[in-house]
Short mmCIF file of C-alpha atoms (C1' of nucleotides) in Angstrom, two decimals:
data_model
loop_
_atom_site.label_atom_id
_atom_site.label_comp_id
_atom_site.label_asym_id
_atom_site.label_seq_id
_atom_site.Cartn_x
_atom_site.Cartn_y
_atom_site.Cartn_z
CA MET A 1 68.07 -6.56 -64.92
CA GLU A 2 67.67 -4.70 -68.00
CA TYR A 3 64.16 -2.84 -67.59
CA LYS A 4 64.33 -2.21 -63.59
CA VAL A 5 60.96 -0.10 -62.10
CA VAL A 6 61.74 3.42 -61.02
CA LYS A 7 63.32 3.30 -57.36
CA GLY A 8 60.98 3.27 -54.77
CA THR A 9 58.00 2.17 -56.79
CA ARG A 10 56.86 -1.45 -57.38
CA ASP A 11 55.21 -4.18 -59.26
CA PHE A 12 52.87 -6.38 -57.50
CA LEU A 13 52.18 -10.22 -58.06
CA PRO A 14 48.78 -11.81 -57.72
CA LEU A 15 49.00 -12.64 -54.39
CA GLN A 16 50.25 -9.20 -53.22
CA MET A 17 47.48 -7.50 -54.94
CA GLN A 18 44.80 -9.74 -52.97
CA LYS A 19 46.36 -8.62 -49.87
CA ARG A 20 45.97 -5.17 -50.65
CA ASN A 21 42.93 -5.39 -51.58
CA TYR A 22 41.87 -6.99 -48.34
CA ILE A 23 43.43 -4.02 -46.89
CA PHE A 24 41.89 -1.24 -48.94
CA ASN A 25 38.40 -3.11 -48.67
CA THR A 26 38.24 -3.52 -44.82
CA ILE A 27 38.96 0.55 -45.04
CA ILE A 28 36.34 1.12 -47.70
CA GLU A 29 33.65 -0.89 -45.54
CA VAL A 30 34.51 1.34 -42.50
CA TYR A 31 34.38 4.25 -44.74
CA LYS A 32 31.18 3.45 -46.13
CA ARG A 33 29.65 2.33 -42.98
CA HIS A 34 30.25 5.94 -41.75
CA GLY A 35 28.59 7.66 -44.51
CA PHE A 36 31.38 9.01 -46.67
CA LEU A 37 31.41 9.02 -50.19
CA PRO A 38 34.27 7.98 -52.71
CA ILE A 39 35.78 10.88 -54.99
CA GLU A 40 38.89 10.85 -57.27
CA THR A 41 41.28 13.64 -58.38
CA PRO A 42 43.91 13.46 -61.37
CA ALA A 43 47.67 12.31 -60.52
CA LEU A 44 48.63 15.79 -61.62
CA GLU A 45 47.97 18.97 -60.80
CA ASN A 46 49.16 22.48 -61.49
CA LEU A 47 52.28 22.92 -59.64
CA SER A 48 50.87 26.50 -58.34
CA THR A 49 48.39 24.19 -56.52
CA LEU A 50 50.65 21.87 -54.81
CA MET A 51 53.98 24.32 -54.07
CA GLY A 52 53.69 25.84 -50.73
CA LYS A 53 51.60 23.74 -49.09
CA TYR A 54 53.97 21.21 -47.49
CA GLY A 55 56.52 23.54 -46.24
CA GLU A 56 60.26 23.84 -47.58
CA GLU A 57 60.75 19.91 -47.54
CA GLY A 58 57.38 19.11 -49.49
CA ASP A 59 58.36 21.10 -52.43
CA LYS A 60 61.78 19.79 -52.80
CA LEU A 61 60.02 16.21 -52.63
CA LEU A 62 57.29 17.05 -55.13
CA PHE A 63 57.61 15.15 -58.43
CA LYS A 64 57.90 17.73 -61.00
CA VAL A 65 56.51 17.01 -64.82
CA LEU A 66 58.50 18.67 -67.88
CA ASN A 67 56.77 20.77 -70.06
CA SER A 68 55.86 19.59 -73.53
CA GLY A 69 57.80 21.72 -76.31
CA ASP A 70 61.48 23.20 -77.11
CA PHE A 71 62.87 25.01 -74.44
CA THR A 72 66.30 25.93 -76.56
CA SER A 73 64.00 28.78 -77.89
CA LEU A 74 63.50 30.26 -74.19
CA ALA A 75 67.45 29.76 -73.71
CA THR A 76 68.46 31.90 -76.27
CA THR A 77 71.75 33.71 -75.77
CA GLY A 78 71.93 37.31 -75.29
CA ASN A 79 69.08 39.98 -74.89
CA ASN A 80 66.65 39.01 -78.03
CA PRO A 81 63.67 41.73 -78.79
CA ASN A 82 61.10 39.48 -76.98
CA GLY A 83 62.69 39.26 -73.65
CA ASN A 84 63.13 35.25 -74.15
CA ASP A 85 66.82 34.86 -72.70
CA VAL A 86 64.61 33.90 -68.98
CA LEU A 87 66.40 30.53 -68.82
CA CYS A 88 69.71 32.13 -69.37
CA ASP A 89 69.29 34.70 -66.81
CA CYS A 90 68.64 31.80 -64.25
CA VAL A 91 71.46 29.75 -65.15
CA LYS A 92 73.66 32.68 -64.38
CA ASN A 93 71.98 33.74 -61.25
CA ASN A 94 71.84 30.28 -60.28
CA ASP A 95 67.79 30.77 -59.83
CA TYR A 96 67.25 27.07 -60.45
CA LYS A 97 63.67 27.48 -58.56
CA LYS A 98 62.88 30.11 -61.03
CA MET A 99 64.10 27.94 -63.70
CA THR A 100 61.91 25.12 -62.58
CA THR A 101 58.53 27.14 -62.72
CA MET A 102 59.73 28.43 -66.50
CA ILE A 103 59.86 24.72 -67.46
CA CYS A 104 57.63 22.79 -64.87
CA GLU A 105 53.99 23.59 -64.74
CA LYS A 106 52.47 20.26 -63.50
CA GLY A 107 53.40 17.99 -60.50
CA LEU A 108 52.57 14.51 -59.14
CA ARG A 109 50.36 14.75 -56.04
CA TYR A 110 52.23 14.70 -53.01
CA ASP A 111 49.06 13.73 -50.83
CA LEU A 112 45.20 13.96 -51.09
CA THR A 113 44.29 16.49 -48.75
CA VAL A 114 45.62 19.49 -50.87
CA PRO A 115 44.07 18.07 -54.02
CA PHE A 116 40.93 17.57 -51.99
CA ALA A 117 40.68 21.17 -50.85
CA ARG A 118 41.37 22.33 -54.24
CA PHE A 119 38.18 19.78 -55.54
CA VAL A 120 35.93 21.27 -52.98
CA VAL A 121 36.56 24.60 -54.18
CA ASN A 122 36.29 23.66 -57.46
CA HIS A 123 32.83 22.01 -56.98
CA LEU A 124 31.61 24.39 -54.21
CA ASN A 125 27.73 23.91 -55.56
CA ASP A 126 27.69 20.36 -55.97
CA ILE A 127 28.71 19.39 -52.50
CA SER A 128 26.07 20.19 -49.61
CA PHE A 129 27.95 20.49 -46.57
CA PRO A 130 29.58 19.08 -43.92
CA PHE A 131 30.76 17.13 -46.68
CA LYS A 132 32.30 13.39 -46.20
CA ARG A 133 34.59 12.09 -48.69
CA TYR A 134 36.85 9.51 -48.79
CA GLN A 135 39.52 9.15 -51.08
CA ILE A 136 42.00 6.04 -52.07
CA GLN A 137 44.64 6.68 -54.71
CA PRO A 138 48.41 6.81 -55.05
CA VAL A 139 50.64 9.73 -54.27
CA TRP A 140 54.46 10.33 -55.39
CA ARG A 141 56.90 11.63 -53.15
CA ALA A 142 61.01 11.84 -54.72
CA ASP A 143 62.27 11.11 -50.88
CA ARG A 144 65.05 8.50 -50.61
CA PRO A 145 63.39 5.07 -50.33
CA GLN A 146 63.94 2.85 -47.20
CA LYS A 147 62.13 0.43 -44.99
CA GLY A 148 58.79 1.49 -44.96
CA ARG A 149 59.07 4.46 -47.16
CA TYR A 150 58.18 4.29 -51.10
CA ARG A 151 57.98 7.02 -54.44
CA GLU A 152 54.89 5.82 -54.87
CA PHE A 153 52.55 4.59 -52.26
CA TYR A 154 48.35 4.90 -51.56
CA GLN A 155 46.98 7.02 -49.41
CA CYS A 156 43.34 6.19 -48.14
CA ASP A 157 41.92 9.38 -46.91
CA ALA A 158 38.56 10.10 -45.07
CA ASP A 159 37.92 14.05 -44.44
CA ILE A 160 35.00 15.82 -43.34
CA ILE A 161 34.91 19.45 -44.46
CA GLY A 162 32.43 22.17 -43.73
CA SER A 163 31.80 21.44 -40.05
CA ASP A 164 34.02 22.49 -37.01
CA SER A 165 32.06 20.31 -34.64
CA LEU A 166 34.86 18.22 -32.51
CA MET A 167 32.20 15.04 -32.97
CA ASN A 168 34.43 14.88 -36.48
CA GLU A 169 37.46 14.18 -34.56
CA VAL A 170 35.63 11.56 -32.75
CA GLU A 171 34.13 10.07 -35.35
CA LEU A 172 37.71 9.34 -37.09
CA LEU A 173 38.94 8.24 -34.25
CA GLU A 174 36.53 5.49 -34.49
CA ILE A 175 37.26 4.83 -37.87
CA ILE A 176 40.77 4.27 -36.93
CA ASP A 177 39.85 1.94 -34.08
CA GLU A 178 37.11 -0.08 -36.30
CA VAL A 179 40.06 -0.31 -39.07
CA PHE A 180 42.64 -1.53 -37.08
CA SER A 181 40.73 -3.88 -34.95
CA SER A 182 39.38 -5.33 -38.27
CA LEU A 183 42.96 -5.77 -39.35
CA LYS A 184 43.63 -7.47 -36.29
CA LEU A 185 46.75 -5.16 -35.73
CA ASN A 186 47.70 -3.70 -32.14
CA VAL A 187 47.88 -0.19 -32.27
CA ASN A 188 48.59 3.50 -30.39
CA ILE A 189 46.97 6.59 -31.48
CA LYS A 190 48.93 9.64 -30.50
CA LEU A 191 47.07 12.79 -30.29
CA ASN A 192 47.71 16.31 -29.77
CA ASN A 193 46.84 19.47 -30.65
CA ARG A 194 48.28 22.48 -33.11
CA LYS A 195 46.94 25.11 -30.79
CA ILE A 196 48.56 23.64 -27.64
CA LEU A 197 52.10 23.70 -29.31
CA ALA A 198 51.27 27.48 -30.42
CA SER A 199 51.03 28.27 -26.96
CA ILE A 200 53.45 26.81 -25.82
CA ALA A 201 55.75 28.91 -28.25
CA GLN A 202 53.82 31.87 -27.07
CA VAL A 203 54.67 31.34 -23.43
CA ILE A 204 58.01 31.38 -24.13
CA GLY A 205 57.79 34.12 -26.40
CA LYS A 206 58.96 33.05 -29.58
CA GLN A 207 55.80 32.41 -31.32
CA ASP A 208 57.71 32.57 -34.73
CA LYS A 209 59.82 29.75 -33.81
CA ILE A 210 56.84 27.22 -33.34
CA VAL A 211 58.04 24.95 -36.35
CA ASP A 212 61.84 24.90 -34.82
CA ILE A 213 60.00 24.22 -30.85
CA THR A 214 57.80 21.38 -32.22
CA VAL A 215 60.38 20.01 -34.40
CA ALA A 216 62.97 19.70 -31.72
CA ILE A 217 60.22 18.41 -29.07
CA ASP A 218 59.17 15.84 -31.72
CA LYS A 219 62.35 14.12 -31.32
CA LEU A 220 62.39 13.55 -27.39
CA ASP A 221 61.65 10.04 -27.46
CA LYS A 222 64.06 9.37 -30.17
CA ILE A 223 67.32 11.45 -29.02
CA GLY A 224 66.51 12.14 -25.17
CA MET A 225 66.07 15.59 -23.01
CA ASP A 226 69.67 16.80 -22.98
CA LYS A 227 69.98 16.09 -26.95
CA VAL A 228 66.83 18.36 -27.47
CA LEU A 229 67.65 21.07 -25.12
CA GLU A 230 70.92 21.09 -27.23
CA GLU A 231 69.63 21.75 -30.32
CA LEU A 232 67.31 24.01 -29.12
CA LYS A 233 70.44 26.19 -28.24
CA GLU A 234 71.69 25.65 -31.67
CA LYS A 235 68.59 27.18 -33.10
CA ASP A 236 68.95 30.25 -31.04
CA PHE A 237 67.03 29.69 -28.12
CA SER A 238 68.33 31.11 -24.89
CA GLU A 239 68.97 29.44 -21.55
CA GLN A 240 65.98 31.38 -20.01
CA ASP A 241 63.82 29.95 -23.10
CA VAL A 242 65.39 26.39 -22.57
CA GLU A 243 64.65 26.75 -19.02
CA LYS A 244 61.14 27.12 -19.90
CA ILE A 245 60.66 24.37 -22.54
CA LYS A 246 62.41 21.90 -20.25
CA PRO A 247 59.51 21.76 -17.92
CA ILE A 248 57.03 21.19 -20.30
CA LEU A 249 59.01 18.42 -21.96
CA MET A 250 59.21 16.36 -18.65
CA ILE A 251 55.40 16.07 -18.16
CA LYS A 252 54.73 12.55 -17.61
CA GLY A 253 51.52 10.61 -16.59
CA THR A 254 48.22 9.47 -17.54
CA ASN A 255 46.21 11.55 -19.99
CA GLU A 256 44.32 13.71 -17.26
CA GLU A 257 47.84 14.01 -15.39
CA LYS A 258 49.53 15.47 -18.50
CA LEU A 259 46.35 17.54 -19.17
CA SER A 260 46.16 18.93 -15.75
CA GLN A 261 49.98 19.90 -15.41
CA LEU A 262 49.96 21.71 -19.01
CA LYS A 263 46.62 23.55 -17.55
CA THR A 264 49.04 25.36 -15.03
CA ILE A 265 51.70 25.84 -17.27
CA LEU A 266 49.74 27.45 -20.34
CA GLN A 267 47.31 29.11 -18.03
CA GLY A 268 46.41 32.47 -19.38
CA SER A 269 47.27 31.78 -22.87
CA ALA A 270 44.00 32.26 -24.77
CA VAL A 271 45.17 29.62 -27.56
CA GLY A 272 46.53 27.47 -24.97
CA GLU A 273 43.25 26.82 -22.88
CA LYS A 274 41.27 26.58 -26.24
CA GLY A 275 43.76 23.35 -27.12
CA LEU A 276 43.43 21.75 -23.98
CA GLU A 277 39.41 22.45 -24.03
CA GLU A 278 39.60 21.12 -27.53
CA LEU A 279 41.54 17.87 -26.65
CA SER A 280 39.71 16.62 -23.39
CA TYR A 281 36.77 17.12 -25.04
CA VAL A 282 38.05 14.71 -28.16
CA MET A 283 39.47 12.30 -25.61
CA ASP A 284 36.62 12.01 -23.15
CA LYS A 285 33.92 11.48 -26.02
CA ALA A 286 36.54 8.68 -27.45
CA LYS A 287 36.61 7.32 -24.20
CA LYS A 288 32.79 6.89 -23.92
CA ALA A 289 32.81 5.80 -27.60
CA GLU A 290 35.35 2.86 -25.81
CA ILE A 291 38.11 3.48 -28.03
CA LYS A 292 41.45 2.60 -26.30
CA ASN A 293 45.12 3.35 -26.62
CA ILE A 294 44.78 6.96 -27.29
CA ASP A 295 47.63 8.41 -25.60
CA PHE A 296 47.93 12.38 -25.16
CA ASP A 297 51.53 13.21 -26.67
CA ILE A 298 52.66 16.47 -26.40
CA THR A 299 55.75 15.67 -28.74
CA LEU A 300 53.57 14.67 -31.36
CA ALA A 301 54.00 17.67 -33.76
CA ARG A 302 53.70 16.80 -37.55
CA GLY A 303 55.22 18.55 -40.16
CA LEU A 304 52.55 19.31 -42.67
CA ASN A 305 51.79 22.98 -42.03
CA TYR A 306 48.24 23.54 -42.81
CA TYR A 307 47.29 21.71 -39.33
CA THR A 308 45.37 24.37 -36.84
CA GLY A 309 43.72 22.04 -34.44
CA ALA A 310 44.08 18.33 -33.39
CA ILE A 311 46.61 16.29 -34.89
CA LEU A 312 47.23 12.45 -34.61
CA GLU A 313 49.41 9.90 -35.58
CA VAL A 314 49.11 6.02 -35.67
CA LYS A 315 51.78 3.68 -35.10
CA ALA A 316 51.63 -0.33 -34.80
CA ASN A 317 52.84 -1.53 -31.50
CA ASP A 318 54.48 -4.80 -32.22
CA VAL A 319 56.86 -3.71 -35.42
CA GLN A 320 59.34 -1.24 -36.27
CA MET A 321 57.67 1.33 -38.64
CA GLY A 322 56.83 4.90 -38.86
CA SER A 323 53.62 6.19 -38.36
CA ILE A 324 50.91 4.19 -40.35
CA THR A 325 48.16 6.84 -40.05
CA GLY A 326 48.13 10.51 -39.91
CA GLY A 327 45.68 13.31 -39.74
CA GLY A 328 44.43 16.40 -38.06
CA ARG A 329 42.33 19.57 -38.58
CA TYR A 330 42.98 22.15 -40.65
CA ASP A 331 40.76 25.33 -40.74
CA ASN A 332 41.96 27.24 -43.78
CA LEU A 333 43.04 24.83 -46.60
CA THR A 334 40.28 26.15 -48.80
CA GLY A 335 41.10 29.72 -47.80
CA ILE A 336 44.67 29.07 -49.91
CA PHE A 337 42.12 28.42 -53.01
CA GLY A 338 40.21 31.58 -52.32
CA VAL A 339 36.78 30.11 -49.96
CA LYS A 340 37.17 30.99 -46.73
CA ASP A 341 35.69 30.00 -43.65
CA LEU A 342 35.98 26.06 -44.26
CA SER A 343 36.84 24.15 -41.85
CA GLY A 344 38.06 20.61 -42.51
CA VAL A 345 39.71 17.61 -40.38
CA GLY A 346 40.36 14.18 -41.69
CA ILE A 347 42.82 10.85 -41.72
CA SER A 348 44.83 9.33 -43.85
CA PHE A 349 45.89 5.67 -43.85
CA GLY A 350 49.27 4.62 -45.06
CA GLU A 351 48.14 0.96 -47.02
CA ASP A 352 51.78 0.13 -47.98
CA ARG A 353 52.97 0.53 -44.44
CA ILE A 354 50.17 -1.42 -43.06
CA TYR A 355 50.44 -3.77 -45.76
CA ASP A 356 54.56 -4.44 -44.46
CA CYS A 357 53.25 -4.64 -40.61
CA LEU A 358 50.50 -7.03 -41.35
CA GLU A 359 53.21 -9.16 -43.36
CA GLU A 360 55.98 -8.89 -40.82
CA LEU A 361 53.62 -9.81 -38.10
CA ASN A 362 52.15 -12.73 -40.10
CA LEU A 363 48.34 -11.02 -40.10
CA PHE A 364 46.91 -11.69 -43.19
CA PRO A 365 44.02 -13.98 -43.41
CA GLN A 366 44.65 -17.39 -45.18
CA ASP A 367 41.52 -17.29 -46.85
CA ILE A 368 42.19 -14.22 -49.17
CA SER A 369 43.94 -15.59 -52.15
CA THR A 370 40.54 -16.51 -53.61
CA THR A 371 41.35 -18.48 -57.05
CA THR A 372 39.54 -20.20 -59.85
CA THR A 373 37.21 -23.47 -58.24
CA LEU A 374 37.39 -25.85 -61.07
CA LEU A 375 39.49 -26.26 -63.90
CA PHE A 376 37.79 -28.23 -66.99
CA VAL A 377 40.55 -30.05 -68.64
CA ASN A 378 41.17 -29.76 -72.11
CA PHE A 379 41.02 -33.26 -74.53
CA GLY A 380 40.11 -31.53 -77.61
CA GLU A 381 37.12 -29.69 -79.28
CA LYS A 382 34.35 -31.91 -78.96
CA GLU A 383 34.76 -32.78 -75.53
CA ASN A 384 35.34 -28.94 -75.28
CA GLU A 385 31.56 -28.08 -76.21
CA MET A 386 30.40 -30.22 -73.17
CA CYS A 387 32.62 -28.51 -71.44
CA LEU A 388 31.59 -24.64 -72.05
CA SER A 389 27.99 -25.81 -71.24
CA LEU A 390 29.18 -26.97 -67.74
CA ALA A 391 30.99 -23.74 -67.39
CA LYS A 392 28.26 -21.44 -68.27
CA SER A 393 25.68 -23.25 -66.25
CA LEU A 394 28.42 -23.46 -62.94
CA ARG A 395 29.24 -19.46 -63.49
CA LYS A 396 25.30 -19.17 -63.27
CA GLU A 397 25.84 -20.50 -59.96
CA ASN A 398 28.73 -18.35 -59.28
CA VAL A 399 31.33 -20.83 -59.42
CA SER A 400 34.12 -19.60 -61.05
CA CYS A 401 35.76 -21.86 -63.63
CA GLU A 402 38.10 -22.01 -66.51
CA ILE A 403 38.70 -24.39 -69.41
CA TYR A 404 42.12 -25.21 -70.07
CA PRO A 405 42.80 -23.11 -73.55
CA ASP A 406 44.95 -25.53 -75.03
CA CYS A 407 44.52 -29.18 -75.85
CA SER A 408 48.13 -29.67 -73.86
CA LYS A 409 49.02 -32.81 -72.19
CA ILE A 410 46.97 -33.70 -69.05
CA LYS A 411 50.18 -33.13 -66.77
CA LYS A 412 50.81 -29.71 -68.10
CA GLN A 413 47.10 -28.99 -67.26
CA MET A 414 47.61 -30.93 -64.12
CA LYS A 415 50.44 -28.81 -63.01
CA TYR A 416 48.71 -25.58 -64.34
CA ALA A 417 45.75 -26.10 -61.90
CA ASN A 418 48.12 -27.50 -58.75
CA ASP A 419 50.58 -23.90 -59.29
CA LYS A 420 47.21 -21.91 -59.08
CA LYS A 421 45.65 -23.77 -56.68
CA ILE A 422 42.83 -24.77 -58.19
CA PRO A 423 41.09 -27.20 -55.87
CA PHE A 424 38.62 -29.14 -58.37
CA VAL A 425 39.89 -30.54 -61.74
CA ALA A 426 37.10 -31.62 -64.11
CA LEU A 427 37.77 -34.16 -66.78
CA ILE A 428 35.74 -35.28 -69.78
CA GLY A 429 37.59 -37.21 -72.40
CA GLU A 430 36.43 -39.57 -74.84
CA LYS A 431 35.33 -42.05 -72.32
CA GLU A 432 33.36 -39.73 -70.23
CA ILE A 433 31.34 -38.48 -73.41
CA GLU A 434 30.98 -42.13 -74.34
CA ASP A 435 29.37 -43.21 -70.65
CA LYS A 436 27.94 -39.57 -70.29
CA GLN A 437 30.10 -38.96 -67.14
CA VAL A 438 32.44 -36.13 -65.76
CA VAL A 439 35.25 -36.93 -63.60
CA ILE A 440 35.97 -34.71 -60.76
CA LYS A 441 39.32 -34.44 -59.41
CA ASN A 442 39.86 -33.20 -55.84
CA MET A 443 43.19 -31.51 -55.86
CA THR A 444 44.21 -31.60 -52.48
CA THR A 445 42.62 -35.24 -51.38
CA GLY A 446 43.84 -36.73 -54.71
CA GLU A 447 40.16 -38.13 -54.97
CA GLN A 448 38.02 -38.89 -58.26
CA THR A 449 34.41 -39.41 -58.26
CA THR A 450 32.63 -40.02 -61.23
CA TYR A 451 29.09 -38.30 -61.50
CA ASN A 452 26.46 -38.44 -64.18
CA ILE A 453 26.92 -35.71 -66.89
CA ASP A 454 23.10 -35.01 -67.32
CA ASP A 455 22.92 -34.10 -63.83
CA ALA A 456 25.19 -31.39 -64.92
CA LEU A 457 25.34 -29.82 -61.29
CA SER A 458 24.90 -32.69 -58.97
CA PHE A 459 28.63 -32.30 -57.94
CA LEU A 460 28.05 -28.51 -56.94
CA SER A 461 27.90 -29.06 -53.24
CA ASP A 462 30.99 -30.83 -53.20
CA LEU A 463 32.72 -27.89 -54.82
CA LYS A 464 31.43 -25.36 -52.20
CA ALA A 465 32.22 -27.51 -49.37
"C1'" G B 1 71.06 16.81 -48.98
"C1'" U B 2 74.31 13.93 -45.35
"C1'" G B 3 76.41 9.46 -43.15
"C1'" C B 4 77.03 3.67 -43.13
"C1'" C B 5 76.88 -1.10 -45.95
"C1'" U B 6 76.32 -4.45 -49.71
"C1'" G B 7 76.63 -6.01 -55.32
"C1'" U B 8 78.83 -13.71 -58.11
"C1'" A B 9 72.65 -17.80 -62.34
"C1'" G B 10 65.32 -15.80 -62.29
"C1'" U B 11 66.09 -16.04 -56.32
"C1'" U B 12 68.73 -17.33 -51.59
"C1'" C B 13 74.02 -17.72 -50.92
"C1'" A B 14 79.14 -20.46 -51.36
"C1'" G B 15 83.68 -19.51 -53.42
"C1'" U B 16 90.14 -20.88 -48.55
"C1'" U B 17 96.44 -16.44 -48.15
"C1'" G B 18 94.64 -13.85 -55.60
"C1'" G B 19 95.88 -19.92 -59.46
"C1'" U B 20 93.11 -24.26 -64.37
"C1'" U B 21 86.86 -24.84 -67.27
"C1'" A B 22 83.17 -19.98 -60.92
"C1'" G B 23 79.63 -23.73 -57.82
"C1'" A B 24 75.26 -25.46 -54.31
"C1'" A B 25 69.89 -24.98 -53.23
"C1'" U B 26 65.36 -23.79 -54.83
"C1'" A B 27 62.98 -22.09 -59.31
"C1'" U B 28 62.15 -22.56 -64.66
"C1'" C B 29 61.82 -26.46 -68.88
"C1'" A B 30 62.06 -31.63 -70.21
"C1'" G B 31 62.21 -36.55 -69.52
"C1'" A B 32 61.46 -41.20 -66.26
"C1'" U B 33 53.91 -45.45 -68.51
"C1'" U B 34 51.32 -42.13 -74.63
"C1'" G B 35 44.37 -39.92 -69.60
"C1'" U B 36 46.54 -37.27 -63.69
"C1'" G B 37 49.53 -32.20 -60.41
"C1'" G B 38 52.03 -31.76 -55.34
"C1'" U B 39 56.60 -36.47 -53.21
"C1'" C B 40 61.03 -39.25 -55.32
"C1'" C B 41 64.81 -39.99 -59.17
"C1'" U B 42 67.16 -38.37 -64.04
"C1'" G B 43 68.75 -34.32 -67.58
"C1'" A B 44 69.07 -29.23 -69.57
"C1'" G B 45 69.25 -24.06 -70.36
"C1'" G B 46 70.76 -20.18 -67.30
"C1'" G B 47 76.52 -16.05 -64.81
"C1'" U B 48 80.81 -9.96 -69.39
"C1'" C B 49 81.56 -12.40 -61.00
"C1'" G B 50 77.50 -4.55 -61.00
"C1'" U B 51 80.57 -0.99 -64.85
"C1'" G B 52 85.44 0.55 -66.29
"C1'" A B 53 90.55 1.34 -65.17
"C1'" G B 54 94.68 -0.01 -62.14
"C1'" U B 55 98.39 -3.66 -59.22
"C1'" U B 56 99.83 -8.82 -60.84
"C1'" C B 57 102.74 -13.91 -64.92
"C1'" G B 58 97.74 -14.54 -63.55
"C1'" A B 59 91.89 -10.87 -60.46
"C1'" A B 60 84.94 -13.43 -58.40
"C1'" U B 61 89.20 -12.33 -54.70
"C1'" C B 62 93.64 -6.20 -53.69
"C1'" U B 63 93.08 -0.61 -55.02
"C1'" C B 64 90.47 3.60 -57.37
"C1'" A B 65 86.53 5.52 -59.91
"C1'" C B 66 81.60 5.74 -61.56
"C1'" C B 67 76.61 2.95 -61.25
"C1'" A B 68 72.83 0.05 -58.81
"C1'" G B 69 70.87 -1.37 -54.22
"C1'" G B 70 69.32 -1.16 -49.23
"C1'" C B 71 69.74 1.12 -43.92
"C1'" A B 72 70.16 5.49 -40.81
"C1'" C B 73 69.28 10.99 -40.69
"C1'" C B 74 65.95 14.72 -42.26
"C1'" C B 75 60.82 14.18 -43.20
"C1'" C B 76 56.86 11.49 -43.77
"C1'" A B 77 52.04 7.08 -44.70
#
RNA sequence: GUGCCUGUAGUUCAGUUGGUUAGAAUAUCAGAUUGUGGUCCUGAGGGUCGUGAGUUCGAAUCUCACCAGGCACCCCA
């Protein structure tokens, strides 16, 4: 094909869009039911807003947009009086990062949480806290695409900012439960708390190594205990450190059992105790809210480094797919933009992955591909006038209908109705005009019924049946 | 950024140890009663065999390079 779409991006056909909208509508409905309000932010943000918020890996995955203008003037060789040879210096020093900042100042958003934090700071005076917003927009990541991974995909975020009550965490869990129940997708919610992870690092005495520890233990169910310990040793952890981490990785049992085992291990660590307290509060309330399928997962780490409290991830049970929803609490995301003491907590549904799961499990309802209910076959100018007024009356009754635009062969017009899965066709030709009749053909059964045209909508009840 | 796999009609794929003009199914379009679709029948269009080089009398087939796509790791929705 000559004109491909960009790798990792897709076109969507009508049927696919109807399926996507089914997911979006389900999520929006639940968000609204919980009192969240919609906002949007631009696709493009200044790179200064985005850079450094997602870790080093995230910076690499940002799509950067080239400035307009002519860079050759910035790259004159030799020292010129204006000092405009910075680009050449960058080339000489192999400093591509600095060079990037010289020629790119904008980038495509990587997620919706950071732009939201920026939004909150910019609109402090227009917002009343706690602020509950939802936002459904595409995000872009310069990743290498693979199954369930796209370069352009939709996130469906809900965040509550300006309240540190753990009731917010509980509400978000309820939302997750409602959305996936409604979609009939069996899921497992994995819950953890960053404070617990921090405390583990503290207990070992390697607070600065929290990222290494979490990344390693995150792989526990993938590569197994031995390899995780091996990886830790490679990362400069001593034999003693590893021995301290080992019992934590071996914790098993029900949520309550895991909690009590950790309580013993993390005893004396203020952060750890706080984390465990938060976690058990949330789990307890979630239980009272009758949310099932929540697992306390010590190995859940999540790379986004702005999380400070609860972290969660949702996986589909019956299909091989990465996490389809993620989220957590961030205590100081607006702090980076100059406004302190605003704690937020949010979740994000990955629409594209949910789509893939529903498709694989055949869980899309049959009736979502709504189409035209009735097609008027075009017999010519005179006949069309009759169709126009009939169509108008039908639309007033909220029946979607259309008149075939060209006076083509009946066969072609019938085929159009068939291809578009239009259930009814109206035929008003010379004969019918003369007899003041309209013939309605049921495309499913093939039956044709003749109605009196004066009683224009006498066939209405049949269409709706 | 690292590793593995795959490139033949719009799509899904055949194509024998290298051998004449590269096939099928499906989709598209047209016809089979000029006022009737979905089934059936007939026909048509559609391919620089990913690109380029090499080996050979001869390459879709063998070799190399490049390009594209997919999958896994990393990380994530």
